[in-house]
Short mmCIF file of C-alpha atoms and ligand atoms in Angstrom, two decimals:
data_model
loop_
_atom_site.label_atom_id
_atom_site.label_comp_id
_atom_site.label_asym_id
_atom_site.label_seq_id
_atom_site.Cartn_x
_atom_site.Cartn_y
_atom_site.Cartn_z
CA UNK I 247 0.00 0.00 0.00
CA UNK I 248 1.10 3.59 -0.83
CA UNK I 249 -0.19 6.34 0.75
CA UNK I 250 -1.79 8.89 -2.15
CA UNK I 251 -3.13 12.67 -2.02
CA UNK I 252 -6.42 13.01 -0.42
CA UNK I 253 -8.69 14.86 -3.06
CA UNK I 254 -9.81 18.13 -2.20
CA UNK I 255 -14.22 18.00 -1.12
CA UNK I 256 -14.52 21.15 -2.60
CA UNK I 257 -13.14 22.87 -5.29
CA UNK I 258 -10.05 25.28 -5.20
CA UNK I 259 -11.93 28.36 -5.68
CA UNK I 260 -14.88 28.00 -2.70
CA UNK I 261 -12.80 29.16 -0.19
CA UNK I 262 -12.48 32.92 -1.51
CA UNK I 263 -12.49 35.60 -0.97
CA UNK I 264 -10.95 34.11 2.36
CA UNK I 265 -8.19 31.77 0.77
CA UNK I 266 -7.43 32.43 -2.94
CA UNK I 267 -7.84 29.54 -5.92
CA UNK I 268 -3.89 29.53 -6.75
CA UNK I 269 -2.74 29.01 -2.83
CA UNK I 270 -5.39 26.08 -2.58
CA UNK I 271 -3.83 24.78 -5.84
CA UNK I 272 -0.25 24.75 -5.24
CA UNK I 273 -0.74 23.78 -1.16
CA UNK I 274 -2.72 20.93 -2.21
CA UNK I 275 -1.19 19.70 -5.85
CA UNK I 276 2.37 20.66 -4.85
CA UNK I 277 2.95 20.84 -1.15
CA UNK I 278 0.72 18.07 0.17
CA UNK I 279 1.77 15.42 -2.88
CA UNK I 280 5.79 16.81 -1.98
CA UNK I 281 4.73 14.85 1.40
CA UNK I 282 2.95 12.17 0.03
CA UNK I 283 5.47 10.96 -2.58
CA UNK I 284 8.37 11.37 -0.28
CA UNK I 285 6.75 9.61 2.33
CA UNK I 286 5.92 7.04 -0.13
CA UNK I 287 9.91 7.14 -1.57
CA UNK I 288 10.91 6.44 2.26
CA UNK I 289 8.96 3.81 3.14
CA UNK I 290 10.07 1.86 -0.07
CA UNK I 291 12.32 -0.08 1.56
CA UNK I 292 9.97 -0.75 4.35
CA UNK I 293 7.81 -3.13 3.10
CA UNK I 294 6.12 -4.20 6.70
CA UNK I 295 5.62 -0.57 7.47
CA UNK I 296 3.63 0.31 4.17
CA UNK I 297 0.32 -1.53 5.23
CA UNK I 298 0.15 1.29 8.17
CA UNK I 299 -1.84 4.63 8.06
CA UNK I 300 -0.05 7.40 8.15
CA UNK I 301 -1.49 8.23 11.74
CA UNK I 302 -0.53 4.67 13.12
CA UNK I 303 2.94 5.10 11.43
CA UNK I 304 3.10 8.46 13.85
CA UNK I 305 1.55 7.42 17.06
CA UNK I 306 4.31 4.65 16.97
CA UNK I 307 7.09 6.95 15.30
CA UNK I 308 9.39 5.92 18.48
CA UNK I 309 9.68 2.18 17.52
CA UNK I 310 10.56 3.10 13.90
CA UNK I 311 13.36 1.81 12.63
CA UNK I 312 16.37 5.20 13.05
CA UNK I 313 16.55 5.38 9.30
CA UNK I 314 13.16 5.69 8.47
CA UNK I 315 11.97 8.02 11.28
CA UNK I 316 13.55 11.58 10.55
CA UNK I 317 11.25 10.97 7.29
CA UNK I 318 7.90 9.84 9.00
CA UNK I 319 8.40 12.94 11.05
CA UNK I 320 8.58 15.56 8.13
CA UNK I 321 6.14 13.63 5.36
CA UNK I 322 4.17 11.41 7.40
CA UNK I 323 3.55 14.62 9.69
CA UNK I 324 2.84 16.83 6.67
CA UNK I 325 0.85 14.49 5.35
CA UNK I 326 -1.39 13.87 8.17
CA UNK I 327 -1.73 17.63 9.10
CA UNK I 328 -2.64 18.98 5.73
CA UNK I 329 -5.23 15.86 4.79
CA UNK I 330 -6.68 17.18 8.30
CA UNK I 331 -6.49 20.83 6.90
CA UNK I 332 -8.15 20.14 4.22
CA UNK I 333 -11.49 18.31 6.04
CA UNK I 334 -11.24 20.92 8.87
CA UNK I 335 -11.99 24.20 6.33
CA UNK I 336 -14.88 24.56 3.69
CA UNK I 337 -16.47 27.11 1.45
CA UNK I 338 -17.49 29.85 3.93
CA UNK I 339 -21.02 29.56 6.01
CA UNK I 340 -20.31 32.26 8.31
CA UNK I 341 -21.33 32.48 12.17
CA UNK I 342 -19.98 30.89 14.79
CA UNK I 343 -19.46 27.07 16.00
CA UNK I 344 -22.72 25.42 17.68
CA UNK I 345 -23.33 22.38 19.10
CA UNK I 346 -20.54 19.70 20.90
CA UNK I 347 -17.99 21.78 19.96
CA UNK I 348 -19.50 24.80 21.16
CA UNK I 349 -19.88 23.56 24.53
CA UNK I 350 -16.25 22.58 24.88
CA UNK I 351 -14.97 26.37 23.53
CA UNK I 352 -17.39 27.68 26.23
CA UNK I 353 -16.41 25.55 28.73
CA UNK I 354 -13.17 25.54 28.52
CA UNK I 355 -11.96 29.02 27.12
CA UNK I 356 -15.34 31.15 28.68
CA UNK I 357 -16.68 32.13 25.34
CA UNK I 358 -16.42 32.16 21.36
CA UNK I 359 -14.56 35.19 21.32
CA UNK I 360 -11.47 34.69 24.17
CA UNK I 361 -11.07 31.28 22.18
CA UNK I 362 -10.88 33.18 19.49
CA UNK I 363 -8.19 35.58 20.75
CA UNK I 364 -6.52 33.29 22.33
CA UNK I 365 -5.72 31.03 19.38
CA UNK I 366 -5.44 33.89 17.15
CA UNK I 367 -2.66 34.58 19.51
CA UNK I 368 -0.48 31.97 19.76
CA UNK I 369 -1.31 31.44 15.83
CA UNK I 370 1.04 34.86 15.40
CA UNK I 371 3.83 34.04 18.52
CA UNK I 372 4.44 31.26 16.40
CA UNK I 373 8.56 32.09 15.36
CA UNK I 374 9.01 30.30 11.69
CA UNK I 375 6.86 27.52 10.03
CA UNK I 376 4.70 25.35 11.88
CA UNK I 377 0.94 24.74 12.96
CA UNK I 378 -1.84 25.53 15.86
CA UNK I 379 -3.31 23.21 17.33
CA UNK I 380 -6.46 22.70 19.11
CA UNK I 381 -6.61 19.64 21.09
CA UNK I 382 -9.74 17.54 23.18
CA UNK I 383 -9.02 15.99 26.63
CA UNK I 384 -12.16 14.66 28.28
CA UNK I 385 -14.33 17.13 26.55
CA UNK I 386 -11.77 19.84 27.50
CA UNK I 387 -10.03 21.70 24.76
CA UNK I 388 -5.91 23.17 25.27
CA UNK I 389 -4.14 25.14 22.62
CA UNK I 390 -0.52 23.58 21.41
CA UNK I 391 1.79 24.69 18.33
CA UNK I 392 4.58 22.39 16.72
CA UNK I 393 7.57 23.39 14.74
CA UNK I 394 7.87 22.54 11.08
CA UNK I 395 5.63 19.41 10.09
CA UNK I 396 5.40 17.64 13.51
CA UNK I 397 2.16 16.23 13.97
CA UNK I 398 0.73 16.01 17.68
CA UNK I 399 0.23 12.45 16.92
CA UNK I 400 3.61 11.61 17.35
CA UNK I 401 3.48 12.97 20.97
CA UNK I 402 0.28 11.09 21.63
CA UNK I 403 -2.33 13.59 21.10
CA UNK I 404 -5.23 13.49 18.52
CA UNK I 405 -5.33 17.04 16.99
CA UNK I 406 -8.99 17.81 16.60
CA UNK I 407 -7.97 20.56 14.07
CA UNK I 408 -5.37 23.09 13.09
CA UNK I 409 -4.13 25.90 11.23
CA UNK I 410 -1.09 25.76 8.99
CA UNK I 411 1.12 28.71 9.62
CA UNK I 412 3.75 28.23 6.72
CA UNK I 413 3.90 30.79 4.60
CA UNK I 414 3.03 28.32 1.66
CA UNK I 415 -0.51 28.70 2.96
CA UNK I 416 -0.73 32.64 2.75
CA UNK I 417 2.21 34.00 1.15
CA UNK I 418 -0.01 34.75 -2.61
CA UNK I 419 -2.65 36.50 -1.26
CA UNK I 420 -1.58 37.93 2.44
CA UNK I 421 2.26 38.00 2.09
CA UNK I 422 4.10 38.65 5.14
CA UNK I 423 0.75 39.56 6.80
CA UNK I 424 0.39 36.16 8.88
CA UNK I 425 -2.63 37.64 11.02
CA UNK I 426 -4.60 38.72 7.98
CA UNK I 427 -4.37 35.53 7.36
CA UNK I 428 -5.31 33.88 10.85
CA UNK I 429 -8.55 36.32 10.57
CA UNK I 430 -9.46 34.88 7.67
CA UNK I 431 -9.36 31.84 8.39
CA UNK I 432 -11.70 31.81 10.95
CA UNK I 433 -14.31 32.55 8.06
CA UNK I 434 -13.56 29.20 6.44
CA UNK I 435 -13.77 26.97 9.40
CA UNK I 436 -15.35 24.00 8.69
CA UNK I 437 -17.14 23.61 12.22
CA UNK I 438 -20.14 20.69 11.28
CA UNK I 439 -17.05 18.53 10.22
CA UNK I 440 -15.11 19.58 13.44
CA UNK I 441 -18.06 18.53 15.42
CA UNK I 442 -18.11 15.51 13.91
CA UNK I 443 -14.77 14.76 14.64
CA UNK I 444 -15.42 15.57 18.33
CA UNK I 445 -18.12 13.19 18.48
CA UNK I 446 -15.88 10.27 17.38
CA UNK I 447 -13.03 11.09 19.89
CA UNK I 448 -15.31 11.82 22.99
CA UNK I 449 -16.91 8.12 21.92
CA UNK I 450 -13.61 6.51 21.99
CA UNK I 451 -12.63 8.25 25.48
CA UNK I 452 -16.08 6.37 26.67
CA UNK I 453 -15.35 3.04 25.09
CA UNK I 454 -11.83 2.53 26.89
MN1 MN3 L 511 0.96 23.63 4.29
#
């Protein structure tokens, strides 16, 4: 098994005026497959590790073999964090979250808006390329960044979802403005799918 480039559920230019048609192209077509096929070129000589997801080949990165792991941690991460990207923004609806998800921002950030602020926040302290994270503990939500392409997977945490802060993701239509960027984003969240994900992971906290 190979691991292949998630098509996009919606097309390229849905996301504007928010995120432009050509940044969605070449993040997708060009960054994302970059991971993918050098994942792919990695794992070659890894036959038994090529039947695992790319998540199970990151929640175990520490039992990798040394040669292989340097290159689970940059592909395999970017992999996994920009095929959750992708699921975790959508053509614009506008207004804020409701529902499960909701709940947990109120609960454990107060309200909507100091969620807001705070993530926006450590979004733009970030120093150099990397990604926000929101994160679900028991129903509560923290706020974590990793350098580069590290995935919180590989330090045993399910992201629930993220934003990518390289500049490959906003350097077209925002150049060097990073928190024009971050604003706009929150336009594009995809918050029905993040609820959905929610709903999964506070059903497997029950179940064990
Ligand atoms: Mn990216």
């Amino acid at each position: 098994m190979t691991h292949s480039l998630p098509p996009l559920p919606y097309a390229t230019d849905s996301l504007e005026p928010f995120i432009d048609r050509q940044t969605m192209e070449l993040h997708h077509a060009k960054h994302h497959a970059a991971y993918v096929s050098q994942l792919n070129a990695a794992l070659e000589r890894h036959p038994a590790l090529q039947t695992l997801s790319v998540e199970a080949l990151l929640r175990g990165i520490r039992s990798l073999p040394g040669q292989v792991r340097p290159a689970v941690r940059k592909y395999g991460g970017g992999h996994a964090n920009h095929s959750l990207f992708w699921v975790t923004i959508g053509p614009p609806t506008g207004g804020p979250p409701a529902g499960a998800i909701a709940d947990a921002i109120n609960t454990s950030f107060g309200s909507f808006a100091s969620f807001k602020e705070r993530f926006s926040k450590v979004a733009l302290n970030l120093f150099g390329s990397g990604w926000a994270w929101v994160i679900e503990h028991h129903g509560r939500l923290t706020i974590v960044t990793t350098a580069n392409q590290d995935s919180p997977l590989a330090r045993g945490r399910s992201p629930l979802f993220g934003l990518d802060l390289w500049e490959h993701a906003y350097y077209l239509l925002y150049q060097n403005r990073r928190a024009d960027y971050v604003n706009a984003w929150w336009n594009v969240v995809n918050w029905p799918a993040i609820n959905e994900r929610l709903a999964h992971e506070m059903a497997g906290v029950v179940a064990h």
